[in-house]
Amino acid sequence: AQKITQTQPGMFVQEKEAVTLDCTYDTSDPSYGLFWYKQPSSGEMIFLIYQGSYDQQNATEGRYSLNFQKARKSANLVISASQLGDSAMYFCAMREGNTGGFKTIFGAGTRLFVKA
Amino acid sequence: NAGVTQTPKFQVLKTGQSMTLQCAQDMNHNSMYWYRQDPGMGLRLIYYSASEGTTDKGEVPNGYNVSRLNKREFSLRLESAAPSQTSVYFCASNRDRDGYTFGSGTRLTVV
């Protein structure tokens, strides 16, 4: 069965520094996708970045990068040059397979606090 | 662009009452989803619809029903609300393997 684990309930980072949010996953399907979402205190869910299981290079989107280590089944999110607006809840998620409705499971989340 | 629109944003129900949460997307996405979010548990899938005319159960479907009315609309119905259904409900949609676009959520309290 597929599973997503985020072991850091909360993280602190100084403004302008980089931070890594951990995510490990478990699946027996060779085809899967990994996602990160941000949930600010206002409550909306915002898609940040995507990594496919067959992608050779780590995904990057602006200040976000995904450190994909397939053998270790980890998909850590790296945020460079943290900003106060990065303070939010971050969810790692996984979609298994290529058929059906592309349903996705989510981890429990990591709350990031950016300090001025 | 409206994206995914959910109504209502807030709702208080008494135990045993019924209600329907509405969701509509204007992005021509095939797939739509309903999740619930509870503290410390991330988001859990209730039901999803891979395409117009199809629906399937997710991880926590008990106590809920859904209708994919057309390609744009996917509603979630609580037939007899229970306090355990107090949660924040999110509708989402996507195209193929893309990330989800979420609605703004519905905060439901069952007393």
JSON list of C-alpha atoms in Angstrom, two decimals:
[
{"chain": "A", "resi": 1, "resn": "ALA", "atom": "CA", "xyz": [0.00, 0.00, 0.00]},
{"chain": "A", "resi": 2, "resn": "GLN", "atom": "CA", "xyz": [1.18, 3.48, -0.73]},
{"chain": "A", "resi": 3, "resn": "LYS", "atom": "CA", "xyz": [2.27, 5.67, 2.15]},
{"chain": "A", "resi": 4, "resn": "ILE", "atom": "CA", "xyz": [3.70, 9.15, 2.69]},
{"chain": "A", "resi": 5, "resn": "THR", "atom": "CA", "xyz": [5.65, 10.10, 5.82]},
{"chain": "A", "resi": 6, "resn": "GLN", "atom": "CA", "xyz": [6.62, 13.57, 6.96]},
{"chain": "A", "resi": 7, "resn": "THR", "atom": "CA", "xyz": [8.55, 13.25, 10.21]},
{"chain": "A", "resi": 8, "resn": "GLN", "atom": "CA", "xyz": [8.97, 16.95, 11.01]},
{"chain": "A", "resi": 9, "resn": "PRO", "atom": "CA", "xyz": [5.81, 18.38, 12.60]},
{"chain": "A", "resi": 10, "resn": "GLY", "atom": "CA", "xyz": [7.42, 21.83, 12.75]},
{"chain": "A", "resi": 11, "resn": "MET", "atom": "CA", "xyz": [10.53, 23.56, 11.44]},
{"chain": "A", "resi": 12, "resn": "PHE", "atom": "CA", "xyz": [12.12, 26.95, 12.04]},
{"chain": "A", "resi": 13, "resn": "VAL", "atom": "CA", "xyz": [14.34, 28.78, 9.57]},
{"chain": "A", "resi": 14, "resn": "GLN", "atom": "CA", "xyz": [15.94, 32.19, 9.56]},
{"chain": "A", "resi": 15, "resn": "GLU", "atom": "CA", "xyz": [14.84, 34.53, 6.80]},
{"chain": "A", "resi": 16, "resn": "LYS", "atom": "CA", "xyz": [17.08, 34.30, 3.70]},
{"chain": "A", "resi": 17, "resn": "GLU", "atom": "CA", "xyz": [18.42, 30.87, 4.65]},
{"chain": "A", "resi": 18, "resn": "ALA", "atom": "CA", "xyz": [17.62, 27.59, 2.93]},
{"chain": "A", "resi": 19, "resn": "VAL", "atom": "CA", "xyz": [15.49, 24.89, 4.52]},
{"chain": "A", "resi": 20, "resn": "THR", "atom": "CA", "xyz": [14.81, 21.24, 3.72]},
{"chain": "A", "resi": 21, "resn": "LEU", "atom": "CA", "xyz": [11.48, 19.61, 4.48]},
{"chain": "A", "resi": 22, "resn": "ASP", "atom": "CA", "xyz": [11.64, 15.83, 4.61]},
{"chain": "A", "resi": 23, "resn": "CYS", "atom": "CA", "xyz": [9.35, 13.37, 2.89]},
{"chain": "A", "resi": 24, "resn": "THR", "atom": "CA", "xyz": [9.62, 9.62, 2.46]},
{"chain": "A", "resi": 25, "resn": "TYR", "atom": "CA", "xyz": [7.24, 7.44, 0.55]},
{"chain": "A", "resi": 26, "resn": "ASP", "atom": "CA", "xyz": [6.44, 3.83, 0.00]},
{"chain": "A", "resi": 27, "resn": "THR", "atom": "CA", "xyz": [4.95, 2.26, -3.10]},
{"chain": "A", "resi": 28, "resn": "SER", "atom": "CA", "xyz": [5.33, -0.91, -5.12]},
{"chain": "A", "resi": 29, "resn": "ASP", "atom": "CA", "xyz": [4.25, 0.77, -8.35]},
{"chain": "A", "resi": 30, "resn": "PRO", "atom": "CA", "xyz": [7.20, 1.73, -10.59]},
{"chain": "A", "resi": 31, "resn": "SER", "atom": "CA", "xyz": [5.20, 4.63, -12.01]},
{"chain": "A", "resi": 32, "resn": "TYR", "atom": "CA", "xyz": [4.27, 7.37, -9.59]},
{"chain": "A", "resi": 33, "resn": "GLY", "atom": "CA", "xyz": [4.35, 11.12, -9.09]},
{"chain": "A", "resi": 34, "resn": "LEU", "atom": "CA", "xyz": [5.43, 13.16, -6.11]},
{"chain": "A", "resi": 35, "resn": "PHE", "atom": "CA", "xyz": [4.03, 16.58, -5.25]},
{"chain": "A", "resi": 36, "resn": "TRP", "atom": "CA", "xyz": [4.46, 19.33, -2.72]},
{"chain": "A", "resi": 37, "resn": "TYR", "atom": "CA", "xyz": [1.67, 21.68, -1.69]},
{"chain": "A", "resi": 38, "resn": "LYS", "atom": "CA", "xyz": [1.69, 24.78, 0.48]},
{"chain": "A", "resi": 39, "resn": "GLN", "atom": "CA", "xyz": [-1.13, 25.76, 2.81]},
{"chain": "A", "resi": 40, "resn": "PRO", "atom": "CA", "xyz": [-0.81, 29.30, 4.23]},
{"chain": "A", "resi": 41, "resn": "SER", "atom": "CA", "xyz": [-2.73, 30.31, 7.32]},
{"chain": "A", "resi": 42, "resn": "SER", "atom": "CA", "xyz": [-5.53, 31.54, 5.06]},
{"chain": "A", "resi": 43, "resn": "GLY", "atom": "CA", "xyz": [-6.28, 27.88, 4.34]},
{"chain": "A", "resi": 44, "resn": "GLU", "atom": "CA", "xyz": [-6.01, 27.49, 0.58]},
{"chain": "A", "resi": 45, "resn": "MET", "atom": "CA", "xyz": [-3.92, 24.70, -0.92]},
{"chain": "A", "resi": 46, "resn": "ILE", "atom": "CA", "xyz": [-1.30, 25.72, -3.47]},
{"chain": "A", "resi": 47, "resn": "PHE", "atom": "CA", "xyz": [0.53, 23.31, -5.78]},
{"chain": "A", "resi": 48, "resn": "LEU", "atom": "CA", "xyz": [4.30, 23.95, -5.69]},
{"chain": "A", "resi": 49, "resn": "ILE", "atom": "CA", "xyz": [6.26, 21.29, -7.54]},
{"chain": "A", "resi": 50, "resn": "TYR", "atom": "CA", "xyz": [6.02, 17.89, -9.20]},
{"chain": "A", "resi": 51, "resn": "GLN", "atom": "CA", "xyz": [8.51, 15.02, -9.73]},
{"chain": "A", "resi": 52, "resn": "GLY", "atom": "CA", "xyz": [7.75, 11.97, -11.84]},
{"chain": "A", "resi": 53, "resn": "SER", "atom": "CA", "xyz": [9.27, 8.62, -10.92]},
{"chain": "A", "resi": 54, "resn": "TYR", "atom": "CA", "xyz": [10.97, 8.35, -14.31]},
{"chain": "A", "resi": 55, "resn": "ASP", "atom": "CA", "xyz": [12.29, 11.89, -14.36]},
{"chain": "A", "resi": 56, "resn": "GLN", "atom": "CA", "xyz": [16.07, 11.89, -14.52]},
{"chain": "A", "resi": 57, "resn": "GLN", "atom": "CA", "xyz": [16.60, 15.33, -13.08]},
{"chain": "A", "resi": 58, "resn": "ASN", "atom": "CA", "xyz": [15.35, 16.87, -9.87]},
{"chain": "A", "resi": 59, "resn": "ALA", "atom": "CA", "xyz": [12.43, 19.22, -10.37]},
{"chain": "A", "resi": 60, "resn": "THR", "atom": "CA", "xyz": [12.87, 22.93, -9.75]},
{"chain": "A", "resi": 61, "resn": "GLU", "atom": "CA", "xyz": [10.36, 25.78, -9.66]},
{"chain": "A", "resi": 62, "resn": "GLY", "atom": "CA", "xyz": [11.85, 29.13, -8.76]},
{"chain": "A", "resi": 63, "resn": "ARG", "atom": "CA", "xyz": [13.06, 28.94, -5.15]},
{"chain": "A", "resi": 64, "resn": "TYR", "atom": "CA", "xyz": [11.64, 25.43, -4.74]},
{"chain": "A", "resi": 65, "resn": "SER", "atom": "CA", "xyz": [13.53, 22.29, -5.65]},
{"chain": "A", "resi": 66, "resn": "LEU", "atom": "CA", "xyz": [12.75, 18.66, -5.02]},
{"chain": "A", "resi": 67, "resn": "ASN", "atom": "CA", "xyz": [15.63, 16.47, -3.88]},
{"chain": "A", "resi": 68, "resn": "PHE", "atom": "CA", "xyz": [14.51, 13.14, -5.34]},
{"chain": "A", "resi": 69, "resn": "GLN", "atom": "CA", "xyz": [16.42, 10.08, -4.13]},
{"chain": "A", "resi": 70, "resn": "LYS", "atom": "CA", "xyz": [14.63, 7.14, -5.68]},
{"chain": "A", "resi": 71, "resn": "ALA", "atom": "CA", "xyz": [16.59, 4.35, -4.03]},
{"chain": "A", "resi": 72, "resn": "ARG", "atom": "CA", "xyz": [15.97, 5.85, -0.61]},
{"chain": "A", "resi": 73, "resn": "LYS", "atom": "CA", "xyz": [12.35, 6.66, -1.50]},
{"chain": "A", "resi": 74, "resn": "SER", "atom": "CA", "xyz": [12.69, 10.23, -0.40]},
{"chain": "A", "resi": 75, "resn": "ALA", "atom": "CA", "xyz": [11.41, 13.43, -1.99]},
{"chain": "A", "resi": 76, "resn": "ASN", "atom": "CA", "xyz": [12.57, 16.33, 0.15]},
{"chain": "A", "resi": 77, "resn": "LEU", "atom": "CA", "xyz": [11.52, 19.90, -0.61]},
{"chain": "A", "resi": 78, "resn": "VAL", "atom": "CA", "xyz": [14.27, 22.51, -0.52]},
{"chain": "A", "resi": 79, "resn": "ILE", "atom": "CA", "xyz": [13.28, 26.15, -0.22]},
{"chain": "A", "resi": 80, "resn": "SER", "atom": "CA", "xyz": [16.13, 28.54, -0.92]},
{"chain": "A", "resi": 81, "resn": "ALA", "atom": "CA", "xyz": [16.39, 32.08, 0.41]},
{"chain": "A", "resi": 82, "resn": "SER", "atom": "CA", "xyz": [13.41, 31.75, 2.76]},
{"chain": "A", "resi": 83, "resn": "GLN", "atom": "CA", "xyz": [10.96, 34.61, 2.96]},
{"chain": "A", "resi": 84, "resn": "LEU", "atom": "CA", "xyz": [8.48, 35.52, 5.69]},
{"chain": "A", "resi": 85, "resn": "GLY", "atom": "CA", "xyz": [5.70, 34.59, 3.28]},
{"chain": "A", "resi": 86, "resn": "ASP", "atom": "CA", "xyz": [6.99, 31.02, 3.21]},
{"chain": "A", "resi": 87, "resn": "SER", "atom": "CA", "xyz": [5.61, 30.47, 6.71]},
{"chain": "A", "resi": 88, "resn": "ALA", "atom": "CA", "xyz": [2.91, 27.87, 6.10]},
{"chain": "A", "resi": 89, "resn": "MET", "atom": "CA", "xyz": [2.02, 24.21, 6.28]},
{"chain": "A", "resi": 90, "resn": "TYR", "atom": "CA", "xyz": [3.68, 22.07, 3.63]},
{"chain": "A", "resi": 91, "resn": "PHE", "atom": "CA", "xyz": [2.31, 18.75, 2.43]},
{"chain": "A", "resi": 92, "resn": "CYS", "atom": "CA", "xyz": [4.11, 16.05, 0.52]},
{"chain": "A", "resi": 93, "resn": "ALA", "atom": "CA", "xyz": [1.85, 13.91, -1.67]},
{"chain": "A", "resi": 94, "resn": "MET", "atom": "CA", "xyz": [2.08, 10.93, -3.99]},
{"chain": "A", "resi": 95, "resn": "ARG", "atom": "CA", "xyz": [0.03, 9.73, -6.92]},
{"chain": "A", "resi": 96, "resn": "GLU", "atom": "CA", "xyz": [0.41, 6.08, -7.75]},
{"chain": "A", "resi": 97, "resn": "GLY", "atom": "CA", "xyz": [0.17, 4.70, -11.26]},
{"chain": "A", "resi": 98, "resn": "ASN", "atom": "CA", "xyz": [-1.03, 6.15, -14.51]},
{"chain": "A", "resi": 99, "resn": "THR", "atom": "CA", "xyz": [-4.61, 5.00, -14.61]},
{"chain": "A", "resi": 100, "resn": "GLY", "atom": "CA", "xyz": [-7.83, 5.89, -12.92]},
{"chain": "A", "resi": 101, "resn": "GLY", "atom": "CA", "xyz": [-8.45, 9.29, -11.47]},
{"chain": "A", "resi": 102, "resn": "PHE", "atom": "CA", "xyz": [-4.87, 10.01, -10.51]},
{"chain": "A", "resi": 103, "resn": "LYS", "atom": "CA", "xyz": [-5.90, 10.05, -6.91]},
{"chain": "A", "resi": 104, "resn": "THR", "atom": "CA", "xyz": [-3.25, 11.30, -4.53]},
{"chain": "A", "resi": 105, "resn": "ILE", "atom": "CA", "xyz": [-2.41, 10.55, -0.91]},
{"chain": "A", "resi": 106, "resn": "PHE", "atom": "CA", "xyz": [-1.00, 13.19, 1.41]},
{"chain": "A", "resi": 107, "resn": "GLY", "atom": "CA", "xyz": [1.39, 13.21, 4.32]},
{"chain": "A", "resi": 108, "resn": "ALA", "atom": "CA", "xyz": [0.49, 14.77, 7.66]},
{"chain": "A", "resi": 109, "resn": "GLY", "atom": "CA", "xyz": [2.37, 17.96, 6.85]},
{"chain": "A", "resi": 110, "resn": "THR", "atom": "CA", "xyz": [5.22, 20.09, 8.22]},
{"chain": "A", "resi": 111, "resn": "ARG", "atom": "CA", "xyz": [4.61, 23.54, 9.59]},
{"chain": "A", "resi": 112, "resn": "LEU", "atom": "CA", "xyz": [7.38, 25.95, 8.61]},
{"chain": "A", "resi": 113, "resn": "PHE", "atom": "CA", "xyz": [8.08, 29.10, 10.59]},
{"chain": "A", "resi": 114, "resn": "VAL", "atom": "CA", "xyz": [10.32, 31.71, 8.99]},
{"chain": "A", "resi": 115, "resn": "LYS", "atom": "CA", "xyz": [11.97, 34.06, 11.50]},
{"chain": "A", "resi": 116, "resn": "ALA", "atom": "CA", "xyz": [12.88, 37.65, 10.69]},
{"chain": "B", "resi": 1, "resn": "ASN", "atom": "CA", "xyz": [-10.14, 32.65, -14.05]},
{"chain": "B", "resi": 2, "resn": "ALA", "atom": "CA", "xyz": [-12.30, 31.28, -11.23]},
{"chain": "B", "resi": 3, "resn": "GLY", "atom": "CA", "xyz": [-10.53, 27.88, -11.07]},
{"chain": "B", "resi": 4, "resn": "VAL", "atom": "CA", "xyz": [-12.36, 25.67, -8.57]},
{"chain": "B", "resi": 5, "resn": "THR", "atom": "CA", "xyz": [-15.32, 27.17, -6.76]},
{"chain": "B", "resi": 6, "resn": "GLN", "atom": "CA", "xyz": [-16.72, 25.59, -3.61]},
{"chain": "B", "resi": 7, "resn": "THR", "atom": "CA", "xyz": [-19.86, 26.54, -1.75]},
{"chain": "B", "resi": 8, "resn": "PRO", "atom": "CA", "xyz": [-20.60, 27.15, 1.04]},
{"chain": "B", "resi": 9, "resn": "LYS", "atom": "CA", "xyz": [-17.44, 28.36, 2.80]},
{"chain": "B", "resi": 10, "resn": "PHE", "atom": "CA", "xyz": [-18.84, 27.70, 6.26]},
{"chain": "B", "resi": 11, "resn": "GLN", "atom": "CA", "xyz": [-21.68, 25.53, 7.54]},
{"chain": "B", "resi": 12, "resn": "VAL", "atom": "CA", "xyz": [-23.00, 24.41, 10.90]},
{"chain": "B", "resi": 13, "resn": "LEU", "atom": "CA", "xyz": [-25.26, 21.37, 10.94]},
{"chain": "B", "resi": 14, "resn": "LYS", "atom": "CA", "xyz": [-27.11, 19.55, 13.65]},
{"chain": "B", "resi": 15, "resn": "THR", "atom": "CA", "xyz": [-26.54, 15.82, 13.98]},
{"chain": "B", "resi": 16, "resn": "GLY", "atom": "CA", "xyz": [-28.77, 13.99, 11.54]},
{"chain": "B", "resi": 17, "resn": "GLN", "atom": "CA", "xyz": [-29.23, 16.88, 9.13]},
{"chain": "B", "resi": 18, "resn": "SER", "atom": "CA", "xyz": [-28.26, 16.54, 5.49]},
{"chain": "B", "resi": 19, "resn": "MET", "atom": "CA", "xyz": [-26.49, 18.90, 3.15]},
{"chain": "B", "resi": 20, "resn": "THR", "atom": "CA", "xyz": [-24.72, 19.05, -0.19]},
{"chain": "B", "resi": 21, "resn": "LEU", "atom": "CA", "xyz": [-21.37, 20.69, -0.81]},
{"chain": "B", "resi": 22, "resn": "GLN", "atom": "CA", "xyz": [-21.09, 22.09, -4.29]},
{"chain": "B", "resi": 23, "resn": "CYS", "atom": "CA", "xyz": [-17.97, 22.22, -6.43]},
{"chain": "B", "resi": 24, "resn": "ALA", "atom": "CA", "xyz": [-17.47, 23.55, -9.93]},
{"chain": "B", "resi": 25, "resn": "GLN", "atom": "CA", "xyz": [-14.36, 24.00, -12.08]},
{"chain": "B", "resi": 26, "resn": "ASP", "atom": "CA", "xyz": [-13.95, 26.00, -15.24]},
{"chain": "B", "resi": 27, "resn": "MET", "atom": "CA", "xyz": [-10.64, 24.55, -16.46]},
{"chain": "B", "resi": 28, "resn": "ASN", "atom": "CA", "xyz": [-12.10, 21.68, -18.51]},
{"chain": "B", "resi": 29, "resn": "HIS", "atom": "CA", "xyz": [-10.44, 19.14, -16.20]},
{"chain": "B", "resi": 30, "resn": "ASN", "atom": "CA", "xyz": [-11.51, 15.52, -16.49]},
{"chain": "B", "resi": 31, "resn": "SER", "atom": "CA", "xyz": [-10.81, 14.48, -12.90]},
{"chain": "B", "resi": 32, "resn": "MET", "atom": "CA", "xyz": [-12.34, 15.86, -9.73]},
{"chain": "B", "resi": 33, "resn": "TYR", "atom": "CA", "xyz": [-11.89, 14.93, -6.08]},
{"chain": "B", "resi": 34, "resn": "TRP", "atom": "CA", "xyz": [-13.25, 15.48, -2.60]},
{"chain": "B", "resi": 35, "resn": "TYR", "atom": "CA", "xyz": [-10.89, 15.47, 0.38]},
{"chain": "B", "resi": 36, "resn": "ARG", "atom": "CA", "xyz": [-11.34, 16.14, 4.05]},
{"chain": "B", "resi": 37, "resn": "GLN", "atom": "CA", "xyz": [-8.67, 17.71, 6.24]},
{"chain": "B", "resi": 38, "resn": "ASP", "atom": "CA", "xyz": [-8.46, 16.98, 9.94]},
{"chain": "B", "resi": 39, "resn": "PRO", "atom": "CA", "xyz": [-5.75, 18.26, 12.32]},
{"chain": "B", "resi": 40, "resn": "GLY", "atom": "CA", "xyz": [-2.59, 16.14, 12.21]},
{"chain": "B", "resi": 41, "resn": "MET", "atom": "CA", "xyz": [-3.89, 13.87, 9.46]},
{"chain": "B", "resi": 42, "resn": "GLY", "atom": "CA", "xyz": [-3.21, 15.68, 6.23]},
{"chain": "B", "resi": 43, "resn": "LEU", "atom": "CA", "xyz": [-5.86, 15.31, 3.55]},
{"chain": "B", "resi": 44, "resn": "ARG", "atom": "CA", "xyz": [-7.81, 12.11, 3.09]},
{"chain": "B", "resi": 45, "resn": "LEU", "atom": "CA", "xyz": [-9.64, 11.23, -0.10]},
{"chain": "B", "resi": 46, "resn": "ILE", "atom": "CA", "xyz": [-13.39, 10.74, 0.23]},
{"chain": "B", "resi": 47, "resn": "TYR", "atom": "CA", "xyz": [-14.47, 10.19, -3.38]},
{"chain": "B", "resi": 48, "resn": "TYR", "atom": "CA", "xyz": [-13.14, 10.96, -6.78]},
{"chain": "B", "resi": 49, "resn": "SER", "atom": "CA", "xyz": [-14.33, 11.10, -10.37]},
{"chain": "B", "resi": 50, "resn": "ALA", "atom": "CA", "xyz": [-11.87, 10.23, -13.11]},
{"chain": "B", "resi": 51, "resn": "SER", "atom": "CA", "xyz": [-14.20, 11.49, -15.82]},
{"chain": "B", "resi": 52, "resn": "GLU", "atom": "CA", "xyz": [-17.75, 12.62, -16.38]},
{"chain": "B", "resi": 53, "resn": "GLY", "atom": "CA", "xyz": [-20.13, 9.80, -15.52]},
{"chain": "B", "resi": 54, "resn": "THR", "atom": "CA", "xyz": [-17.78, 7.88, -13.23]},
{"chain": "B", "resi": 55, "resn": "THR", "atom": "CA", "xyz": [-17.20, 8.03, -9.48]},
{"chain": "B", "resi": 56, "resn": "ASP", "atom": "CA", "xyz": [-15.12, 5.90, -7.13]},
{"chain": "B", "resi": 57, "resn": "LYS", "atom": "CA", "xyz": [-14.57, 5.57, -3.42]},
{"chain": "B", "resi": 58, "resn": "GLY", "atom": "CA", "xyz": [-11.47, 6.89, -1.80]},
{"chain": "B", "resi": 59, "resn": "GLU", "atom": "CA", "xyz": [-10.00, 6.21, 1.63]},
{"chain": "B", "resi": 60, "resn": "VAL", "atom": "CA", "xyz": [-12.89, 7.46, 3.79]},
{"chain": "B", "resi": 61, "resn": "PRO", "atom": "CA", "xyz": [-16.19, 7.23, 1.85]},
{"chain": "B", "resi": 62, "resn": "ASN", "atom": "CA", "xyz": [-18.53, 6.11, 4.64]},
{"chain": "B", "resi": 63, "resn": "GLY", "atom": "CA", "xyz": [-21.32, 8.59, 5.32]},
{"chain": "B", "resi": 64, "resn": "TYR", "atom": "CA", "xyz": [-20.90, 10.41, 2.01]},
{"chain": "B", "resi": 65, "resn": "ASN", "atom": "CA", "xyz": [-22.28, 10.26, -1.51]},
{"chain": "B", "resi": 66, "resn": "VAL", "atom": "CA", "xyz": [-21.20, 12.10, -4.63]},
{"chain": "B", "resi": 67, "resn": "SER", "atom": "CA", "xyz": [-22.61, 13.11, -7.98]},
{"chain": "B", "resi": 68, "resn": "ARG", "atom": "CA", "xyz": [-20.65, 14.10, -11.05]},
{"chain": "B", "resi": 69, "resn": "LEU", "atom": "CA", "xyz": [-23.38, 16.19, -12.56]},
{"chain": "B", "resi": 70, "resn": "ASN", "atom": "CA", "xyz": [-21.42, 17.10, -15.67]},
{"chain": "B", "resi": 71, "resn": "LYS", "atom": "CA", "xyz": [-17.80, 17.76, -16.53]},
{"chain": "B", "resi": 72, "resn": "ARG", "atom": "CA", "xyz": [-17.75, 20.97, -14.49]},
{"chain": "B", "resi": 73, "resn": "GLU", "atom": "CA", "xyz": [-19.59, 19.98, -11.33]},
{"chain": "B", "resi": 74, "resn": "PHE", "atom": "CA", "xyz": [-18.92, 17.41, -8.60]},
{"chain": "B", "resi": 75, "resn": "SER", "atom": "CA", "xyz": [-21.06, 17.53, -5.47]},
{"chain": "B", "resi": 76, "resn": "LEU", "atom": "CA", "xyz": [-20.62, 15.85, -2.09]},
{"chain": "B", "resi": 77, "resn": "ARG", "atom": "CA", "xyz": [-23.65, 14.93, 0.00]},
{"chain": "B", "resi": 78, "resn": "LEU", "atom": "CA", "xyz": [-23.88, 14.14, 3.69]},
{"chain": "B", "resi": 79, "resn": "GLU", "atom": "CA", "xyz": [-27.16, 12.28, 4.18]},
{"chain": "B", "resi": 80, "resn": "SER", "atom": "CA", "xyz": [-27.17, 12.21, 7.98]},
{"chain": "B", "resi": 81, "resn": "ALA", "atom": "CA", "xyz": [-24.42, 14.36, 9.44]},
{"chain": "B", "resi": 82, "resn": "ALA", "atom": "CA", "xyz": [-22.44, 13.12, 12.44]},
{"chain": "B", "resi": 83, "resn": "PRO", "atom": "CA", "xyz": [-20.01, 14.99, 14.72]},
{"chain": "B", "resi": 84, "resn": "SER", "atom": "CA", "xyz": [-17.19, 12.84, 13.26]},
{"chain": "B", "resi": 85, "resn": "GLN", "atom": "CA", "xyz": [-17.78, 14.61, 9.95]},
{"chain": "B", "resi": 86, "resn": "THR", "atom": "CA", "xyz": [-16.72, 17.94, 11.41]},
{"chain": "B", "resi": 87, "resn": "SER", "atom": "CA", "xyz": [-13.82, 18.85, 9.16]},
{"chain": "B", "resi": 88, "resn": "VAL", "atom": "CA", "xyz": [-12.58, 21.10, 6.40]},
{"chain": "B", "resi": 89, "resn": "TYR", "atom": "CA", "xyz": [-13.61, 19.80, 2.99]},
{"chain": "B", "resi": 90, "resn": "PHE", "atom": "CA", "xyz": [-11.66, 20.50, -0.17]},
{"chain": "B", "resi": 91, "resn": "CYS", "atom": "CA", "xyz": [-12.68, 19.94, -3.73]},
{"chain": "B", "resi": 92, "resn": "ALA", "atom": "CA", "xyz": [-9.91, 19.63, -6.31]},
{"chain": "B", "resi": 93, "resn": "SER", "atom": "CA", "xyz": [-9.51, 18.98, -9.99]},
{"chain": "B", "resi": 94, "resn": "ASN", "atom": "CA", "xyz": [-6.68, 18.19, -12.36]},
{"chain": "B", "resi": 95, "resn": "ARG", "atom": "CA", "xyz": [-5.83, 17.33, -15.91]},
{"chain": "B", "resi": 96, "resn": "ASP", "atom": "CA", "xyz": [-4.03, 14.04, -16.49]},
{"chain": "B", "resi": 97, "resn": "ARG", "atom": "CA", "xyz": [-0.94, 13.88, -14.26]},
{"chain": "B", "resi": 98, "resn": "ASP", "atom": "CA", "xyz": [-0.82, 17.54, -13.28]},
{"chain": "B", "resi": 99, "resn": "GLY", "atom": "CA", "xyz": [-0.95, 18.78, -9.72]},
{"chain": "B", "resi": 100, "resn": "TYR", "atom": "CA", "xyz": [-4.33, 19.58, -8.26]},
{"chain": "B", "resi": 101, "resn": "THR", "atom": "CA", "xyz": [-6.10, 22.89, -8.31]},
{"chain": "B", "resi": 102, "resn": "PHE", "atom": "CA", "xyz": [-8.00, 23.18, -5.05]},
{"chain": "B", "resi": 103, "resn": "GLY", "atom": "CA", "xyz": [-11.09, 25.08, -4.08]},
{"chain": "B", "resi": 104, "resn": "SER", "atom": "CA", "xyz": [-10.96, 27.39, -1.08]},
{"chain": "B", "resi": 105, "resn": "GLY", "atom": "CA", "xyz": [-12.48, 24.80, 1.24]},
{"chain": "B", "resi": 106, "resn": "THR", "atom": "CA", "xyz": [-15.65, 24.38, 3.31]},
{"chain": "B", "resi": 107, "resn": "ARG", "atom": "CA", "xyz": [-15.42, 24.46, 7.07]},
{"chain": "B", "resi": 108, "resn": "LEU", "atom": "CA", "xyz": [-18.17, 22.17, 8.36]},
{"chain": "B", "resi": 109, "resn": "THR", "atom": "CA", "xyz": [-19.14, 21.83, 12.00]},
{"chain": "B", "resi": 110, "resn": "VAL", "atom": "CA", "xyz": [-21.64, 19.18, 13.10]},
{"chain": "B", "resi": 111, "resn": "VAL", "atom": "CA", "xyz": [-23.08, 19.74, 16.58]}
]
